Short mmCIF file of C-alpha atoms and ligand atoms in Angstrom, two decimals:
data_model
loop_
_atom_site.label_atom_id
_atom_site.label_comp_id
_atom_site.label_asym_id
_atom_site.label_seq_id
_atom_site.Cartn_x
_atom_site.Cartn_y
_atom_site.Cartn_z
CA UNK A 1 11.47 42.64 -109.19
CA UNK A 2 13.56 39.57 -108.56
CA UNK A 3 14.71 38.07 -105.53
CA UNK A 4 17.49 35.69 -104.23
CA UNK A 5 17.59 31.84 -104.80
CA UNK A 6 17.38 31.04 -100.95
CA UNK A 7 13.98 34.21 -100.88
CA UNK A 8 12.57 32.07 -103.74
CA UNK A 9 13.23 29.03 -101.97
CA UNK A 10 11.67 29.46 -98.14
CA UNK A 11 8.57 31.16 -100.48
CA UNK A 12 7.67 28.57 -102.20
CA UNK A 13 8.53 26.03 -99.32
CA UNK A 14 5.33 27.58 -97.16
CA UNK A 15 3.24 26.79 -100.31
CA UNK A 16 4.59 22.97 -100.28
CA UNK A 17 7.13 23.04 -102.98
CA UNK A 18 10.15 20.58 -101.91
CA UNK A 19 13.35 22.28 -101.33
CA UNK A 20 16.78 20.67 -99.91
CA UNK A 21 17.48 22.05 -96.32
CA UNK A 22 19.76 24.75 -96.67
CA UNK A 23 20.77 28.42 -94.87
CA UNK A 24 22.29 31.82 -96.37
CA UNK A 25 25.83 32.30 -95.29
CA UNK A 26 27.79 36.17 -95.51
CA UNK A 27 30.87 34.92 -94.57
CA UNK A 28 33.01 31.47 -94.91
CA UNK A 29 32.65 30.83 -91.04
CA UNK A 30 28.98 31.15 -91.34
CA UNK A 31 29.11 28.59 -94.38
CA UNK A 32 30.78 26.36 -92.24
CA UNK A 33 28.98 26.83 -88.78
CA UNK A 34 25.66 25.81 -91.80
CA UNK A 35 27.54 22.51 -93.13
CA UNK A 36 28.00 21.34 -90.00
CA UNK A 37 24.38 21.68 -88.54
CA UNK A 38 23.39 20.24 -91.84
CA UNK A 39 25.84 17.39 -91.30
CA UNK A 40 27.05 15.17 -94.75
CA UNK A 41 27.47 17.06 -98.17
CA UNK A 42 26.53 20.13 -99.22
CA UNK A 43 26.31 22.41 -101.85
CA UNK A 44 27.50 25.94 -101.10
CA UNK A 45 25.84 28.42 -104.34
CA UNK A 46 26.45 32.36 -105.05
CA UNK A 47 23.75 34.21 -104.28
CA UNK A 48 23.31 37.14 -107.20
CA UNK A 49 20.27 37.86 -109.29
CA UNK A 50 21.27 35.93 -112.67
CA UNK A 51 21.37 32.41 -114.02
CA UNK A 52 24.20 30.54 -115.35
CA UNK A 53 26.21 30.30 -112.17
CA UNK A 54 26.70 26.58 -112.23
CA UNK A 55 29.15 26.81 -115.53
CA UNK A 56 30.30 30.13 -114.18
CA UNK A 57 32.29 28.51 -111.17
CA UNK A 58 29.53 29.85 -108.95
CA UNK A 59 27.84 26.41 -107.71
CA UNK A 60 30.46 24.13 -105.95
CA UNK A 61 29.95 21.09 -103.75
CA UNK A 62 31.86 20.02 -100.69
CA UNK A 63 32.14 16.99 -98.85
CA UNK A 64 32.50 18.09 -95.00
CA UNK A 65 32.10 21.61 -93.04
CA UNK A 66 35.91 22.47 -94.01
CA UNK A 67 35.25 22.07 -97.89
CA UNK A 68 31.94 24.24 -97.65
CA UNK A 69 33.95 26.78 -95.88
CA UNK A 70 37.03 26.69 -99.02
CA UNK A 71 34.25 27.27 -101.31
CA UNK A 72 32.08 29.80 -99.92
CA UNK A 73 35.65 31.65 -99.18
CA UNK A 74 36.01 31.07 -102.98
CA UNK A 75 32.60 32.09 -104.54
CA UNK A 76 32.74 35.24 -101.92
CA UNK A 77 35.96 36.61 -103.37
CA UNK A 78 34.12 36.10 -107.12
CA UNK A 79 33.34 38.51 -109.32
CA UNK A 80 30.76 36.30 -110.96
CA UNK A 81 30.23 36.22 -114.63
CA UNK A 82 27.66 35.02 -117.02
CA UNK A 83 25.61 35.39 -119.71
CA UNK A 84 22.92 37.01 -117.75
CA UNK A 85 25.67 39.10 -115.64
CA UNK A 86 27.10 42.67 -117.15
CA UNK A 87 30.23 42.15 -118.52
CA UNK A 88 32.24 43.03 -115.50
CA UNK A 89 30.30 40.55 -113.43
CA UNK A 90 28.90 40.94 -110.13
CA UNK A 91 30.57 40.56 -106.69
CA UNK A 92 28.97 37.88 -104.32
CA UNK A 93 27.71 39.11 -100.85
CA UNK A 94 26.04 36.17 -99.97
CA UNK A 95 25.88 32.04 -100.25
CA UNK A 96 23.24 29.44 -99.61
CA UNK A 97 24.34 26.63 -98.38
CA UNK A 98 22.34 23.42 -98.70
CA UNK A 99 22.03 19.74 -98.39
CA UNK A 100 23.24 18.58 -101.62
CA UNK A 101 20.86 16.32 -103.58
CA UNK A 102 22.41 12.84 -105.52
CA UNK A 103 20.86 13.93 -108.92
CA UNK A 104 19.54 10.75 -110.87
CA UNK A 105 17.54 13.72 -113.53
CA UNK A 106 17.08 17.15 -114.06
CA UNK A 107 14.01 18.44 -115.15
CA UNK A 108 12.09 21.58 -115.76
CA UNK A 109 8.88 23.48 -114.52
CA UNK A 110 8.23 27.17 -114.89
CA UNK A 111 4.69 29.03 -114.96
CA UNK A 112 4.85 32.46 -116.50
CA UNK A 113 2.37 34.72 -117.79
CA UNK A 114 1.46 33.81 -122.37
CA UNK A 115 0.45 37.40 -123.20
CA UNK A 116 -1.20 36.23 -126.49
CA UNK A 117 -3.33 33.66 -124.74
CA UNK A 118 -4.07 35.94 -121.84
CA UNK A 119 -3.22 34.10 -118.92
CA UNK A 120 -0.48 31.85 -116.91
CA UNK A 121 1.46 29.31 -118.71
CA UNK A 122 2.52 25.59 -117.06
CA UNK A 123 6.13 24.26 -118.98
CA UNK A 124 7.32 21.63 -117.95
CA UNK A 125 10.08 19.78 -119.73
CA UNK A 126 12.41 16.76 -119.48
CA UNK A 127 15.52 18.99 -120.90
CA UNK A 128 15.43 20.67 -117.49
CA UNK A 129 19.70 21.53 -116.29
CA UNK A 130 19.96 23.49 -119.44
CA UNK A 131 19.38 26.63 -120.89
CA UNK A 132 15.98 26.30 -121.64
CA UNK A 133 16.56 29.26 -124.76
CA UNK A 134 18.54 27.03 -126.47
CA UNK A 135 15.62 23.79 -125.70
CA UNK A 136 13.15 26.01 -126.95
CA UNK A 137 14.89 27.45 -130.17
CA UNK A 138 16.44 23.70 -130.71
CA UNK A 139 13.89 21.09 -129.89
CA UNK A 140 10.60 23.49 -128.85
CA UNK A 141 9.14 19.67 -128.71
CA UNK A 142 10.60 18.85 -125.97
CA UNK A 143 8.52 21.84 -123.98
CA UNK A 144 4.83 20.93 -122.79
CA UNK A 145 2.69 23.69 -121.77
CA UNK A 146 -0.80 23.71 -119.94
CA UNK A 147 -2.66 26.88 -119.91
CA UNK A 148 -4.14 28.06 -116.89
CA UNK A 149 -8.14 28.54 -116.83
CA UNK A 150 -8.78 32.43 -116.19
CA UNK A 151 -11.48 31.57 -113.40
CA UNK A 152 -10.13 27.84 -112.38
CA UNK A 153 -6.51 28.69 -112.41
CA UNK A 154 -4.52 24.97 -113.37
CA UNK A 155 -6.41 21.81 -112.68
CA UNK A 156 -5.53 19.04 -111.17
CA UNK A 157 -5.91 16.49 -114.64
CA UNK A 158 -3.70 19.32 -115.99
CA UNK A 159 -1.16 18.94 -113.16
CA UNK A 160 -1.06 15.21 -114.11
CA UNK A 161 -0.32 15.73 -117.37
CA UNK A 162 2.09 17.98 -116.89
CA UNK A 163 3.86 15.08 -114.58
CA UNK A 164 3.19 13.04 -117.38
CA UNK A 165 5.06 14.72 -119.54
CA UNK A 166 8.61 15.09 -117.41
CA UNK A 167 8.18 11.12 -117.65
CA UNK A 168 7.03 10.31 -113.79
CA UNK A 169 5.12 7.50 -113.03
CA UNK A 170 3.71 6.38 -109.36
CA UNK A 171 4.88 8.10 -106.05
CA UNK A 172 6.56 10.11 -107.89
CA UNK A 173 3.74 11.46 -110.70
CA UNK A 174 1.98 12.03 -107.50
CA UNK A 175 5.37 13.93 -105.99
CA UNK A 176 5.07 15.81 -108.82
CA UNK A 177 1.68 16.65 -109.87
CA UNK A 178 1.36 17.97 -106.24
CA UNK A 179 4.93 20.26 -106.85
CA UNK A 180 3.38 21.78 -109.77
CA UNK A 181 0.39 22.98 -108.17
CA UNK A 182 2.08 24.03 -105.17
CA UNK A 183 4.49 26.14 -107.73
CA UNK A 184 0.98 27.66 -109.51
CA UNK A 185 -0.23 29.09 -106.25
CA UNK A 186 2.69 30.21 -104.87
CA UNK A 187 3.19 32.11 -108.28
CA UNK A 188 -0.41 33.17 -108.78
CA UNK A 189 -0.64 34.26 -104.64
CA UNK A 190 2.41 36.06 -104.52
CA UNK A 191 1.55 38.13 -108.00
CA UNK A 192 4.73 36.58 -109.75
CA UNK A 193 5.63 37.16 -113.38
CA UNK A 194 7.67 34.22 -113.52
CA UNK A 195 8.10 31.05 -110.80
CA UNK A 196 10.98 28.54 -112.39
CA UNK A 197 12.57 25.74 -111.29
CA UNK A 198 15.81 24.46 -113.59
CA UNK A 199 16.41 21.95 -112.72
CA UNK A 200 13.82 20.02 -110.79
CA UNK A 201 15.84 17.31 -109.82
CA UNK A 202 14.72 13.79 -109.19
CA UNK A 203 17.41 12.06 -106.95
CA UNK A 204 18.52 8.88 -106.30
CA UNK A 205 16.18 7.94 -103.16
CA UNK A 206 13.39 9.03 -105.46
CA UNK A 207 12.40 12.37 -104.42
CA UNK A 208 11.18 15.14 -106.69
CA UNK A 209 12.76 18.46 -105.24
CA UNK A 210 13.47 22.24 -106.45
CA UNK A 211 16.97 22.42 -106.47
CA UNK A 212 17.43 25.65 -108.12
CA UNK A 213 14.48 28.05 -107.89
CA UNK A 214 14.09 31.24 -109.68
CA UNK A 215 11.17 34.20 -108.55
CA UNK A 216 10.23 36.91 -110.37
CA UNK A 217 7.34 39.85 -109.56
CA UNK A 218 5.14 42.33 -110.85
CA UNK A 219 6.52 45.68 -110.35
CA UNK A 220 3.01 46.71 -111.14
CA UNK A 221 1.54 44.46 -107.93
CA UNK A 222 4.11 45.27 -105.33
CA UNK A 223 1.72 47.87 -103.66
CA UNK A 224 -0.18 45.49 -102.45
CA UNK A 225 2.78 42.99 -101.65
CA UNK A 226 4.89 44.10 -98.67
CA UNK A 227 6.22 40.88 -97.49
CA UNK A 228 7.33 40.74 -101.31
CA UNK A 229 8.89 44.37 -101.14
CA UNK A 230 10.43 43.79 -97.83
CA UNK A 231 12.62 41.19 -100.22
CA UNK A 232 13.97 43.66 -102.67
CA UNK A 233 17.67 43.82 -102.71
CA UNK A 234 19.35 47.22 -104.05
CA UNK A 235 22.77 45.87 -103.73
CA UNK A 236 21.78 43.78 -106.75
CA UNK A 237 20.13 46.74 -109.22
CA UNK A 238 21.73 49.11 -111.03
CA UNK A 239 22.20 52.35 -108.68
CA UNK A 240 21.06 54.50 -111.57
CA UNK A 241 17.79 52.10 -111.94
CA UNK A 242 17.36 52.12 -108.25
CA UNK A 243 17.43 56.23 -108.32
CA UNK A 244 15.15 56.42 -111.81
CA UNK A 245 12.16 54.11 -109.72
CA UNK A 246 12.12 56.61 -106.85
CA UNK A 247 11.44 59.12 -109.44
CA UNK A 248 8.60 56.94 -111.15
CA UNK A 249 11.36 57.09 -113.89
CA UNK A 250 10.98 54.12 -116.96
CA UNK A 251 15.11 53.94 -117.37
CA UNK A 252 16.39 50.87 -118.91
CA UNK A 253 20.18 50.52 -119.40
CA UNK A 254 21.57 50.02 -122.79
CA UNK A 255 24.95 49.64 -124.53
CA UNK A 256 25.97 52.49 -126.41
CA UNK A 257 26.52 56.22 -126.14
CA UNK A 258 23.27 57.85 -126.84
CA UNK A 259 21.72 58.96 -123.62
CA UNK A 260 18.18 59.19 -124.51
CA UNK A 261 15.79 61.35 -122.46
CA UNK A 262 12.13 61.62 -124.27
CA UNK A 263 8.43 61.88 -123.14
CA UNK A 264 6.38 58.53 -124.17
CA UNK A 265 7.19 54.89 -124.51
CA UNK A 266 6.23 54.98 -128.17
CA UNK A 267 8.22 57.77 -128.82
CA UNK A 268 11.31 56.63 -126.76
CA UNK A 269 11.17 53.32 -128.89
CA UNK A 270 11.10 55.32 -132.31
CA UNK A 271 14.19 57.32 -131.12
CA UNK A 272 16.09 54.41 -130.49
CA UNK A 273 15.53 53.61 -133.66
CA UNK A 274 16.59 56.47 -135.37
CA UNK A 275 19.64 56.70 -133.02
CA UNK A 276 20.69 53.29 -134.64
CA UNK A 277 19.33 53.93 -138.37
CA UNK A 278 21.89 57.19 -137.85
CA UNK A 279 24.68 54.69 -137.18
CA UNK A 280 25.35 55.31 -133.49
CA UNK A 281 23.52 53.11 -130.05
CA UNK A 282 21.59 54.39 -127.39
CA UNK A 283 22.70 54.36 -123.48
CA UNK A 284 19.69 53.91 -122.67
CA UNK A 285 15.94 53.69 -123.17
CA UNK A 286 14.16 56.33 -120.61
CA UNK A 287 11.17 57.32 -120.42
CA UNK A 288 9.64 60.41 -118.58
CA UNK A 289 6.41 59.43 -118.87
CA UNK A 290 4.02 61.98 -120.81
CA UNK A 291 3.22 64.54 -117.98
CA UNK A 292 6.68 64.85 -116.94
CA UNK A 293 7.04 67.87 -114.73
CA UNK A 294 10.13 70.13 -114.83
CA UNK A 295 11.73 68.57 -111.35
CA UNK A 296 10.96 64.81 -113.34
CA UNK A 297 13.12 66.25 -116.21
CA UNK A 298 16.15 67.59 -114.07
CA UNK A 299 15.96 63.64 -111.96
CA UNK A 300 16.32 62.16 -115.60
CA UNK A 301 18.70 64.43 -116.85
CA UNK A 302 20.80 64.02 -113.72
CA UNK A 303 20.69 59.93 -114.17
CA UNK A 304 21.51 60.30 -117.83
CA UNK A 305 24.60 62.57 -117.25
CA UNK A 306 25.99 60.47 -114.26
CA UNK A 307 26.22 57.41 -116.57
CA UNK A 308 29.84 57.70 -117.40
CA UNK A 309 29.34 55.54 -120.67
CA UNK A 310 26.94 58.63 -122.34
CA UNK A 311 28.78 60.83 -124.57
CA UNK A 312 26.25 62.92 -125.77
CA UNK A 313 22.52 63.60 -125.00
CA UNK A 314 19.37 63.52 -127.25
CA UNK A 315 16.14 64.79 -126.24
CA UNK A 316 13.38 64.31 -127.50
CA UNK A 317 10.40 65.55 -126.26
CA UNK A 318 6.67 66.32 -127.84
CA UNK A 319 5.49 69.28 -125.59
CA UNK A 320 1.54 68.57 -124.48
CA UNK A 321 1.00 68.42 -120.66
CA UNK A 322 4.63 69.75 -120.42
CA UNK A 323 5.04 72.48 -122.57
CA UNK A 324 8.35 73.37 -124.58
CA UNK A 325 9.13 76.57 -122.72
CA UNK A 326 8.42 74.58 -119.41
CA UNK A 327 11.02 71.46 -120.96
CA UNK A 328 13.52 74.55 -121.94
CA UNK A 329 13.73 76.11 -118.36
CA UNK A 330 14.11 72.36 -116.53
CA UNK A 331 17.16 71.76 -119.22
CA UNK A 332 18.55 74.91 -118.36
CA UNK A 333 18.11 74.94 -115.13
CA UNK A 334 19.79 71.49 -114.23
CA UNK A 335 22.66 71.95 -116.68
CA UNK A 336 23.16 74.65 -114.92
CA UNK A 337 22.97 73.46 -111.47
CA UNK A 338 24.66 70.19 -112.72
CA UNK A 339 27.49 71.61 -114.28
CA UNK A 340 26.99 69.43 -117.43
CA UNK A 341 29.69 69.69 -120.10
CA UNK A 342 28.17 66.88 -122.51
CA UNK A 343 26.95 68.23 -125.74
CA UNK A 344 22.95 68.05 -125.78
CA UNK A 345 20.50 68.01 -128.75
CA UNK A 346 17.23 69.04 -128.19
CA UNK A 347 14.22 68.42 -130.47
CA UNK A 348 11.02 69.41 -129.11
CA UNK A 349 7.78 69.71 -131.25
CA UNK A 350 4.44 71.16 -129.45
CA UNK A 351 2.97 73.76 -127.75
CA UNK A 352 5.09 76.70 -127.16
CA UNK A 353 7.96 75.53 -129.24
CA UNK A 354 8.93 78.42 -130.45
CA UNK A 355 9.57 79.87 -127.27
CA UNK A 356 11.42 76.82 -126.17
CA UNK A 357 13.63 77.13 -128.71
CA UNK A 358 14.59 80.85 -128.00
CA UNK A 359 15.27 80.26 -124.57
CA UNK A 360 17.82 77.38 -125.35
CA UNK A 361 19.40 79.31 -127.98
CA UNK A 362 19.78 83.08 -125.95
CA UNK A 363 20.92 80.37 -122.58
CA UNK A 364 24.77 80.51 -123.64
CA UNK A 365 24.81 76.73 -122.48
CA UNK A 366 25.71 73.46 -125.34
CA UNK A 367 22.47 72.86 -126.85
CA UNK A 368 21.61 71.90 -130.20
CA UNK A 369 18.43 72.23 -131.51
CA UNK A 370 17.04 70.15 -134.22
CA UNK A 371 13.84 70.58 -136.13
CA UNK A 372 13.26 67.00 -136.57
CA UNK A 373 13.89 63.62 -135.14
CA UNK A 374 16.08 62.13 -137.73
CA UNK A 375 18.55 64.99 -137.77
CA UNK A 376 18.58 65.18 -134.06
CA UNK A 377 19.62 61.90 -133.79
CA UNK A 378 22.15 62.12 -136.69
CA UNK A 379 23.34 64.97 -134.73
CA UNK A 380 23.77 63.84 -131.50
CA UNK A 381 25.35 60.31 -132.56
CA UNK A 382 27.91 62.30 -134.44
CA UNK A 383 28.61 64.74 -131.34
CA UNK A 384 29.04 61.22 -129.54
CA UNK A 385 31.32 59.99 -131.69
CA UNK A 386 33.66 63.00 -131.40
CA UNK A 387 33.98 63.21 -127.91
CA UNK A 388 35.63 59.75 -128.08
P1 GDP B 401 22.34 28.02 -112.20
O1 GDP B 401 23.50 27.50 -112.99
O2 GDP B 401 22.54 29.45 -111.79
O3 GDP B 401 21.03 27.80 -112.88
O4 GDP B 401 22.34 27.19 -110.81
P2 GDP B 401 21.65 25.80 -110.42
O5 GDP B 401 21.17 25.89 -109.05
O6 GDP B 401 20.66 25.38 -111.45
O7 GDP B 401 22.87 24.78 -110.43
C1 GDP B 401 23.56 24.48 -111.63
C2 GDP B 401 23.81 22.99 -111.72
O8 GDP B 401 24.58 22.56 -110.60
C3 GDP B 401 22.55 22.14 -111.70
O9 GDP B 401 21.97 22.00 -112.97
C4 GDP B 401 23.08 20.83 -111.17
O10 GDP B 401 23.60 20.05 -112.24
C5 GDP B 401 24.23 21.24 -110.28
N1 GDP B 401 23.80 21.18 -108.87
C6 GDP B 401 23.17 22.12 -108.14
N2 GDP B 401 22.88 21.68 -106.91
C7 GDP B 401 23.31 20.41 -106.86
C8 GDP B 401 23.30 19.38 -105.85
O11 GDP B 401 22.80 19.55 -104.74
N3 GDP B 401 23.87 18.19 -106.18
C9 GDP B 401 24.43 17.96 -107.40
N4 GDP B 401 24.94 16.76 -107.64
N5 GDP B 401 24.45 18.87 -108.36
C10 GDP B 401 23.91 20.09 -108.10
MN1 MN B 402 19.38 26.67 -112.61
#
């Protein structure tokens, strides 16, 4: 789950991190009625879960309360787009606006979880402004990691080093050894899969401060995190994501035309695949988890065929816990009820297939059945392709 810059922000402020002074504005009058409380310059920013909005138009600074009020009338009326935005962008609802900070460096600090090591990762890097990708692919030098002890978590010689290595010497080493450590319990209390901050700035007066902050959280922890569910906003996920999680649904949106519906991670991986060795691209990876139950399959059926980008269906299903004849009647039974017209290709394999099949066939609805998984997807990206 991710959350707002200005959520991030007051989060990490209770665990000590520096942030500049700022407040969330919906409106321009609201920006303004902020600027002048905070008195002097500020810097008014989009509020949208994705990076990038600095180049994108969606960071601007203003000198007095009437500037901050032009631009947050500005970045409100954006459709913001970048790299990490879907193609059409997404509208702003909401801007922080916030003391702006005379930036003498940018630097960067993130701790995430290193999967191959087994526990949390310190970077911290001098390169900090920029896509830190492109630092990593270009100069991966330039990043210095620290690994966090399983049972000590990150030490304080470790913090130093860390400091060390963004170039910081005296008050503000301290500044910053202190930051960093602040940042690894804020991300290691609040059950985060990722706490960045790009850039940490050091400004002219000396401080070291977060001026961009970036929180993200482990789906898989939010049960025992309501302060950190309470921050989930649904006006920034996909509506068809939002609908597959209160099914227990694993949806992920994709590109191309495919909808995929299919019964096992592994197995929804493979048919992606094949969907793409057959020449065509999936809509979507989805998974309906192995003991799918017939209502699970008419939910993700219903998500797949309201995504107006899918042009044809492949299922593909191995029938244990959820046996074929059981799959057959839950296909029926929501196109049916959903009035589907999309052409569908079913290949199931397990117990009861046989059965399965006849009941598709003697239904009268658009099914195609396919005895394996490489002609069913074959099939179904050609059946995509003609309904262009
Ligand atoms: P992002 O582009 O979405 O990552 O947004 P950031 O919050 O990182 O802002 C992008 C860039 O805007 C930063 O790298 C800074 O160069 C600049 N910026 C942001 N806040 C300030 C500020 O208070 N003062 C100045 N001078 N520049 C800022
Ligand atoms: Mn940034």
């Amino acid at each position: 789950m991710k959350v707002h810059e200005y959520q991030a922000k007051a989060l990490l402020q209770e665990f000590g991190v520096p942030v500049p002074r700022g407040e969330v504005a919906a409106t321009a009058e609201e920006a303004r009625a902020i600027a002048e409380r905070l008195g002097g310059r500020v810097v008014v920013k989009a509020q949208v879960h994705a990076g990038g909005r600095g180049k994108a138009g969606g960071v601007q600074l203003a000198d007095d309360p009437a500037g901050a009020e032009a631009a947050a009338r500005r970045i409100l009326a954006m459709r913001l787009r970048t790299p990490q935005t879907p193609p059409e962008g997404i509208a702003v609802r909401r801007v922080l606006v916030e003391e702006a900070s005379e930036i003498a460096r940018e630097l960067y600090v993130a701790v995430t979880l290193d999967r191959a090591r087994a526990t949390h990762v310190v970077m911290a890097s001098q390169a900090g402004g920029m896509e830190i990708e492109e630092v990593a692919a270009a100069t991966p030098e330039k990043i210095v990691r620290e690994w966090a002890h399983p049972a000590l978590g990150l030490q304080a010689f470790q913090a130093r080093a860390l400091a060390f290595a963004l170039g910081l010497s005296g008050d503000q080493h301290r500044a910053a050894a202190a930051l960093v450590q602040a940042l690894f319990r804020a991300y290691l209390a609040r059950d985060c899969s990722l706490a960045e901050l790009n850039p940490l700035a050091v400004t002219r007066d000396g401080r070291v401060l977060a001026v961009d902050a970036k929180l993200g959280f482990d789906d898989n922890a939010l049960f025992r995190r309501p302060e950190i569910r309470a921050l989930r906003d649904v006006g920034e996920e996909d509506p068809l994501d939002v609908e597959a999680s209160r099914f227990g649904l694993n949806y992920i949106k994709l590109d191309g035309n495919v909808g995929c519906m299919v019964n096992g991670a592994g197995l929804a991986m493979a048919t992606m695949d094949m969907v793409k060795l057959a020449g065509g691209a999936p809509a979507n990876f989805l998974d309906v988890g192995g003991g799918a139950s017939a209502e699970q399959i008419e939910n993700a059926f219903r998500i797949l065929a309201s995504d107006p980008s899918v042009r044809a269906v492949f299922i593909n299903v191995f029938g244990g816990i959820l046996r074929c004849d059981r799959l057959a009647e839950g296909l029926i039974a929501a196109v049916r009820r959903l009035g589907v017209r999309l052409p569908i290709v079913v290949r199931m394999e397990g117990t009861n297939v046989e059965l399965g099949r006849r009941m598709l066939a003697e239904s009268g609805l658009n099914f195609t059945t396919a005895d394996d998984m490489g002609r069913g997807a074959a099939a179904a990206v050609e059946l995509a392709g003609q309904a262009r």
